[in-house]
């Protein structure tokens, strides 16, 4: 079976194979001034359930994963105090990466579907490591032979007209000493003014690590109803994102 671009389509839960569930209550620190769940908080939910799932499966190297690409499709936003059931499962495999689909269903009607490519890395070097037989045994049946690539699809900016300095905070760094993937979504919230309609599709690609003490700039372009955003270092793309509101 040929590999398809990872984290580019949303699939239903598998008929067979491993599924993992958890509940979260939407808290004050998760929401915008309207009381609706932010994208960075959503990404934190995805990160936490992925870690909990790997730990529950007793995987070796459960913490040795980094996100390559994510897509978040908000059909109905979660709101303050809503109880959200988070369900996650594997929907594709590659050489050193796996696709994880996660669905958020809320007690008040929240409906958020997400998919991400996670790359297995060696914790000592941070370099990609081949998926283990242990991982394939735990998650392979849910994928039903589906192969995915880790190819990035978002374009780089073309002659950006406006480049704005972006502050990297120590509070956003993780054990890999770069900005955590969930914290990185803050620049999307800032770029769309944090108060955009919550229904829509967000994409984020992590091209290179965003580190403390380096010069980082933000670029925003709006066209055809969508907002494209990048974090740059000396012209090189570190992160690329796109927000497309629901029509």
Short mmCIF file of C-alpha atoms in Angstrom, two decimals:
data_model
loop_
_atom_site.label_atom_id
_atom_site.label_comp_id
_atom_site.label_asym_id
_atom_site.label_seq_id
_atom_site.Cartn_x
_atom_site.Cartn_y
_atom_site.Cartn_z
CA UNK A 1 0.00 0.00 0.00
CA UNK A 2 1.39 3.41 -1.01
CA UNK A 3 1.88 5.99 1.72
CA UNK A 4 -0.58 8.88 1.89
CA UNK A 5 0.24 12.34 3.31
CA UNK A 6 0.00 12.14 7.08
CA UNK A 7 -2.33 14.27 9.22
CA UNK A 8 -4.24 15.46 6.15
CA UNK A 9 -7.54 13.59 6.48
CA UNK A 10 -9.83 12.66 9.34
CA UNK A 11 -10.84 9.03 9.79
CA UNK A 12 -13.49 7.34 11.89
CA UNK A 13 -12.49 5.08 14.80
CA UNK A 14 -11.31 1.64 13.67
CA UNK A 15 -13.57 -1.37 13.90
CA UNK A 16 -10.75 -3.31 15.59
CA UNK A 17 -7.59 -2.42 17.45
CA UNK A 18 -6.59 -0.27 20.36
CA UNK A 19 -8.58 2.80 21.42
CA UNK A 20 -7.85 4.87 24.52
CA UNK A 21 -10.28 7.18 26.33
CA UNK A 22 -9.96 9.91 28.94
CA UNK A 23 -12.09 12.73 30.28
CA UNK A 24 -11.10 16.36 30.68
CA UNK A 25 -13.03 19.28 32.14
CA UNK A 26 -12.51 22.57 30.32
CA UNK A 27 -10.91 24.94 32.82
CA UNK A 28 -10.34 28.69 33.05
CA UNK A 29 -6.77 28.37 31.74
CA UNK A 30 -8.04 26.60 28.61
CA UNK A 31 -10.45 29.20 27.24
CA UNK A 32 -10.55 32.59 25.51
CA UNK A 33 -12.53 35.61 26.80
CA UNK A 34 -15.71 34.11 25.31
CA UNK A 35 -15.18 30.93 27.34
CA UNK A 36 -14.33 28.77 24.29
CA UNK A 37 -11.48 26.28 24.14
CA UNK A 38 -8.31 27.72 22.54
CA UNK A 39 -6.18 25.88 19.99
CA UNK A 40 -3.13 25.72 22.28
CA UNK A 41 -5.25 24.17 25.03
CA UNK A 42 -6.68 21.68 22.54
CA UNK A 43 -3.14 20.73 21.52
CA UNK A 44 -2.27 20.19 25.18
CA UNK A 45 -5.20 17.78 25.52
CA UNK A 46 -3.89 15.87 22.49
CA UNK A 47 -0.38 15.75 23.92
CA UNK A 48 -1.57 14.54 27.31
CA UNK A 49 -3.80 11.75 26.03
CA UNK A 50 -1.06 10.57 23.65
CA UNK A 51 1.35 10.32 26.59
CA UNK A 52 -1.25 8.62 28.80
CA UNK A 53 -2.07 6.13 26.05
CA UNK A 54 1.59 5.24 25.50
CA UNK A 55 2.13 4.85 29.25
CA UNK A 56 -0.99 2.68 29.58
CA UNK A 57 0.31 0.49 26.75
CA UNK A 58 3.59 0.19 28.72
CA UNK A 59 5.64 1.28 25.73
CA UNK A 60 9.38 1.66 26.09
CA UNK A 61 10.31 5.25 25.22
CA UNK A 62 6.74 6.46 25.82
CA UNK A 63 7.98 10.04 26.18
CA UNK A 64 10.29 9.98 23.15
CA UNK A 65 7.93 11.48 20.59
CA UNK A 66 7.74 14.88 18.87
CA UNK A 67 4.94 16.26 16.70
CA UNK A 68 5.65 16.83 13.00
CA UNK A 69 2.24 17.98 11.76
CA UNK A 70 -1.23 18.47 13.29
CA UNK A 71 -4.67 19.29 11.99
CA UNK A 72 -7.53 20.38 14.27
CA UNK A 73 -11.07 20.52 12.88
CA UNK A 74 -13.44 22.39 15.18
CA UNK A 75 -17.04 21.60 14.28
CA UNK A 76 -18.43 22.83 17.61
CA UNK A 77 -16.10 24.45 20.17
CA UNK A 78 -15.83 23.19 23.73
CA UNK A 79 -16.73 25.71 26.42
CA UNK A 80 -15.80 26.50 30.00
CA UNK A 81 -16.80 23.79 32.49
CA UNK A 82 -17.78 21.33 29.76
CA UNK A 83 -16.73 17.71 30.32
CA UNK A 84 -14.99 16.40 27.21
CA UNK A 85 -14.43 12.74 26.37
CA UNK A 86 -11.15 12.38 24.49
CA UNK A 87 -10.69 9.27 22.36
CA UNK A 88 -7.43 8.49 20.57
CA UNK A 89 -6.30 5.75 18.20
CA UNK A 90 -3.61 5.08 15.62
CA UNK A 91 -4.56 5.50 11.95
CA UNK A 92 -1.28 5.04 10.09
CA UNK A 93 2.34 3.97 10.35
CA UNK A 94 5.61 5.03 8.75
CA UNK A 95 9.28 4.25 9.21
CA UNK A 96 9.86 6.40 12.30
CA UNK A 97 6.44 7.97 12.74
CA UNK A 98 2.81 7.19 13.38
CA UNK A 99 -0.45 9.00 12.74
CA UNK A 100 -2.69 9.50 15.77
CA UNK A 101 -6.32 10.56 15.41
CA UNK A 102 -8.02 12.05 18.45
CA UNK A 103 -11.70 12.99 18.83
CA UNK A 104 -13.12 15.33 21.47
CA UNK A 105 -16.84 14.96 22.24
CA UNK A 106 -18.34 17.23 24.89
CA UNK A 107 -21.25 16.92 27.28
CA UNK A 108 -22.59 20.23 25.92
CA UNK A 109 -22.08 19.35 22.26
CA UNK A 110 -18.37 20.01 21.64
CA UNK A 111 -17.21 18.25 18.47
CA UNK A 112 -13.52 18.49 17.59
CA UNK A 113 -11.66 16.02 15.35
CA UNK A 114 -7.89 16.05 15.14
CA UNK A 115 -5.03 14.14 13.57
CA UNK A 116 -1.27 14.40 14.10
CA UNK A 117 1.96 12.86 12.90
CA UNK A 118 4.23 11.95 15.81
CA UNK A 119 7.87 11.05 15.19
CA UNK A 120 9.64 8.55 17.43
CA UNK A 121 13.00 9.97 18.53
CA UNK A 122 15.92 8.62 20.49
CA UNK A 123 15.82 10.42 23.82
CA UNK A 124 19.61 10.71 23.98
CA UNK A 125 20.08 12.32 20.56
CA UNK A 126 16.65 13.59 19.54
CA UNK A 127 17.09 11.91 16.14
CA UNK A 128 14.32 9.82 14.52
CA UNK A 129 14.29 6.19 15.55
CA UNK A 130 12.54 3.30 13.82
CA UNK A 131 9.20 2.21 15.24
CA UNK A 132 9.66 -0.77 17.51
CA UNK A 133 8.01 -4.15 17.18
CA UNK A 134 6.43 -3.43 20.56
CA UNK A 135 4.72 -0.33 19.14
CA UNK A 136 3.53 -2.09 15.99
CA UNK A 137 2.12 -4.96 18.07
CA UNK A 138 0.16 -2.51 20.22
CA UNK A 139 -1.16 -0.18 17.51
CA UNK A 140 -0.75 -1.85 14.13
CA UNK A 141 -4.09 -3.65 13.95
CA UNK A 142 -6.02 -0.36 14.27
CA UNK A 143 -4.24 0.95 11.16
CA UNK A 144 -5.25 -2.01 8.97
CA UNK A 145 -2.07 -1.66 6.89
CA UNK A 146 -2.50 2.07 6.20
CA UNK A 147 0.86 3.76 5.51
CA UNK A 148 1.45 7.48 5.97
CA UNK A 149 4.28 9.85 5.11
CA UNK A 150 5.70 12.62 7.28
CA UNK A 151 5.83 15.01 4.32
CA UNK A 152 5.01 18.65 5.04
CA UNK A 153 2.46 20.40 2.83
CA UNK A 154 2.23 24.05 3.93
CA UNK A 155 4.11 26.49 1.71
CA UNK A 156 6.76 28.95 2.86
CA UNK A 157 5.97 32.68 2.81
CA UNK A 158 6.66 34.58 -0.39
CA UNK A 159 8.46 37.93 0.14
CA UNK A 160 6.67 38.66 3.44
CA UNK A 161 5.60 42.29 3.73
CA UNK A 162 5.42 42.39 7.52
CA UNK A 163 7.83 40.61 9.88
CA UNK A 164 7.19 41.02 13.61
CA UNK A 165 9.53 39.92 16.43
CA UNK A 166 8.19 36.93 18.38
CA UNK A 167 9.20 36.47 22.02
CA UNK A 168 10.16 32.95 23.11
CA UNK A 169 9.43 32.38 26.81
CA UNK A 170 11.35 30.05 29.09
CA UNK A 171 7.99 28.88 30.44
CA UNK A 172 7.18 27.35 27.03
CA UNK A 173 10.27 25.09 26.85
CA UNK A 174 9.99 21.33 27.30
CA UNK A 175 12.54 18.60 28.19
CA UNK A 176 13.85 18.72 24.60
CA UNK A 177 14.82 22.38 25.32
CA UNK A 178 12.59 23.84 22.64
CA UNK A 179 9.10 25.33 22.64
CA UNK A 180 6.58 22.59 23.37
CA UNK A 181 4.24 21.77 20.48
CA UNK A 182 1.15 22.80 22.45
CA UNK A 183 2.69 26.11 23.54
CA UNK A 184 3.68 26.78 19.93
CA UNK A 185 0.00 27.12 19.02
CA UNK A 186 -0.03 30.42 20.92
CA UNK A 187 1.39 32.18 17.87
CA UNK A 188 -1.65 31.08 15.87
CA UNK A 189 -3.97 32.47 18.53
CA UNK A 190 -2.03 35.74 18.44
CA UNK A 191 -1.91 35.93 14.65
CA UNK A 192 -5.68 35.63 14.27
CA UNK A 193 -6.23 38.01 17.18
CA UNK A 194 -7.35 35.26 19.52
CA UNK A 195 -11.04 35.99 18.95
CA UNK A 196 -11.67 34.39 15.58
CA UNK A 197 -14.78 32.27 15.07
CA UNK A 198 -13.84 28.95 16.65
CA UNK A 199 -15.41 26.78 13.96
CA UNK A 200 -12.89 25.93 11.29
CA UNK A 201 -9.74 23.99 10.49
CA UNK A 202 -6.28 24.72 11.88
CA UNK A 203 -3.04 23.16 10.64
CA UNK A 204 0.42 23.36 12.16
CA UNK A 205 3.74 22.01 10.90
CA UNK A 206 6.85 21.88 13.03
CA UNK A 207 9.71 22.35 10.60
CA UNK A 208 12.50 23.13 13.07
CA UNK A 209 12.83 23.64 16.83
CA UNK A 210 11.90 27.03 18.27
CA UNK A 211 14.50 27.69 20.94
CA UNK A 212 15.09 30.28 23.62
CA UNK A 213 17.64 33.02 22.98
CA UNK A 214 17.39 33.00 19.18
CA UNK A 215 15.89 35.70 16.99
CA UNK A 216 12.39 34.60 16.00
CA UNK A 217 9.96 36.52 13.80
CA UNK A 218 6.27 36.08 13.03
CA UNK A 219 4.77 36.52 9.57
CA UNK A 220 1.05 36.60 8.76
CA UNK A 221 -0.63 36.53 5.34
CA UNK A 222 -4.37 36.57 4.65
CA UNK A 223 -5.84 35.40 1.36
CA UNK A 224 -9.03 33.71 0.14
CA UNK A 225 -10.57 33.76 3.60
CA UNK A 226 -7.71 31.85 5.23
CA UNK A 227 -4.85 33.06 7.42
CA UNK A 228 -1.35 31.63 6.92
CA UNK A 229 1.30 32.13 9.60
CA UNK A 230 4.97 31.33 10.09
CA UNK A 231 7.69 31.58 12.69
CA UNK A 232 11.04 32.37 11.10
CA UNK A 233 14.66 32.49 12.16
CA UNK A 234 16.88 34.47 9.78
CA UNK A 235 14.48 33.71 6.94
CA UNK A 236 14.26 29.97 7.64
CA UNK A 237 10.84 28.54 8.53
CA UNK A 238 10.59 27.04 12.02
CA UNK A 239 6.81 26.60 12.13
CA UNK A 240 4.07 26.98 9.53
CA UNK A 241 0.35 27.19 10.25
CA UNK A 242 -2.94 27.91 8.53
CA UNK A 243 -6.41 28.76 9.85
CA UNK A 244 -9.44 28.28 7.58
CA UNK A 245 -12.72 29.33 9.22
CA UNK A 246 -15.82 27.25 8.51
CA UNK A 247 -17.90 28.61 5.67
#
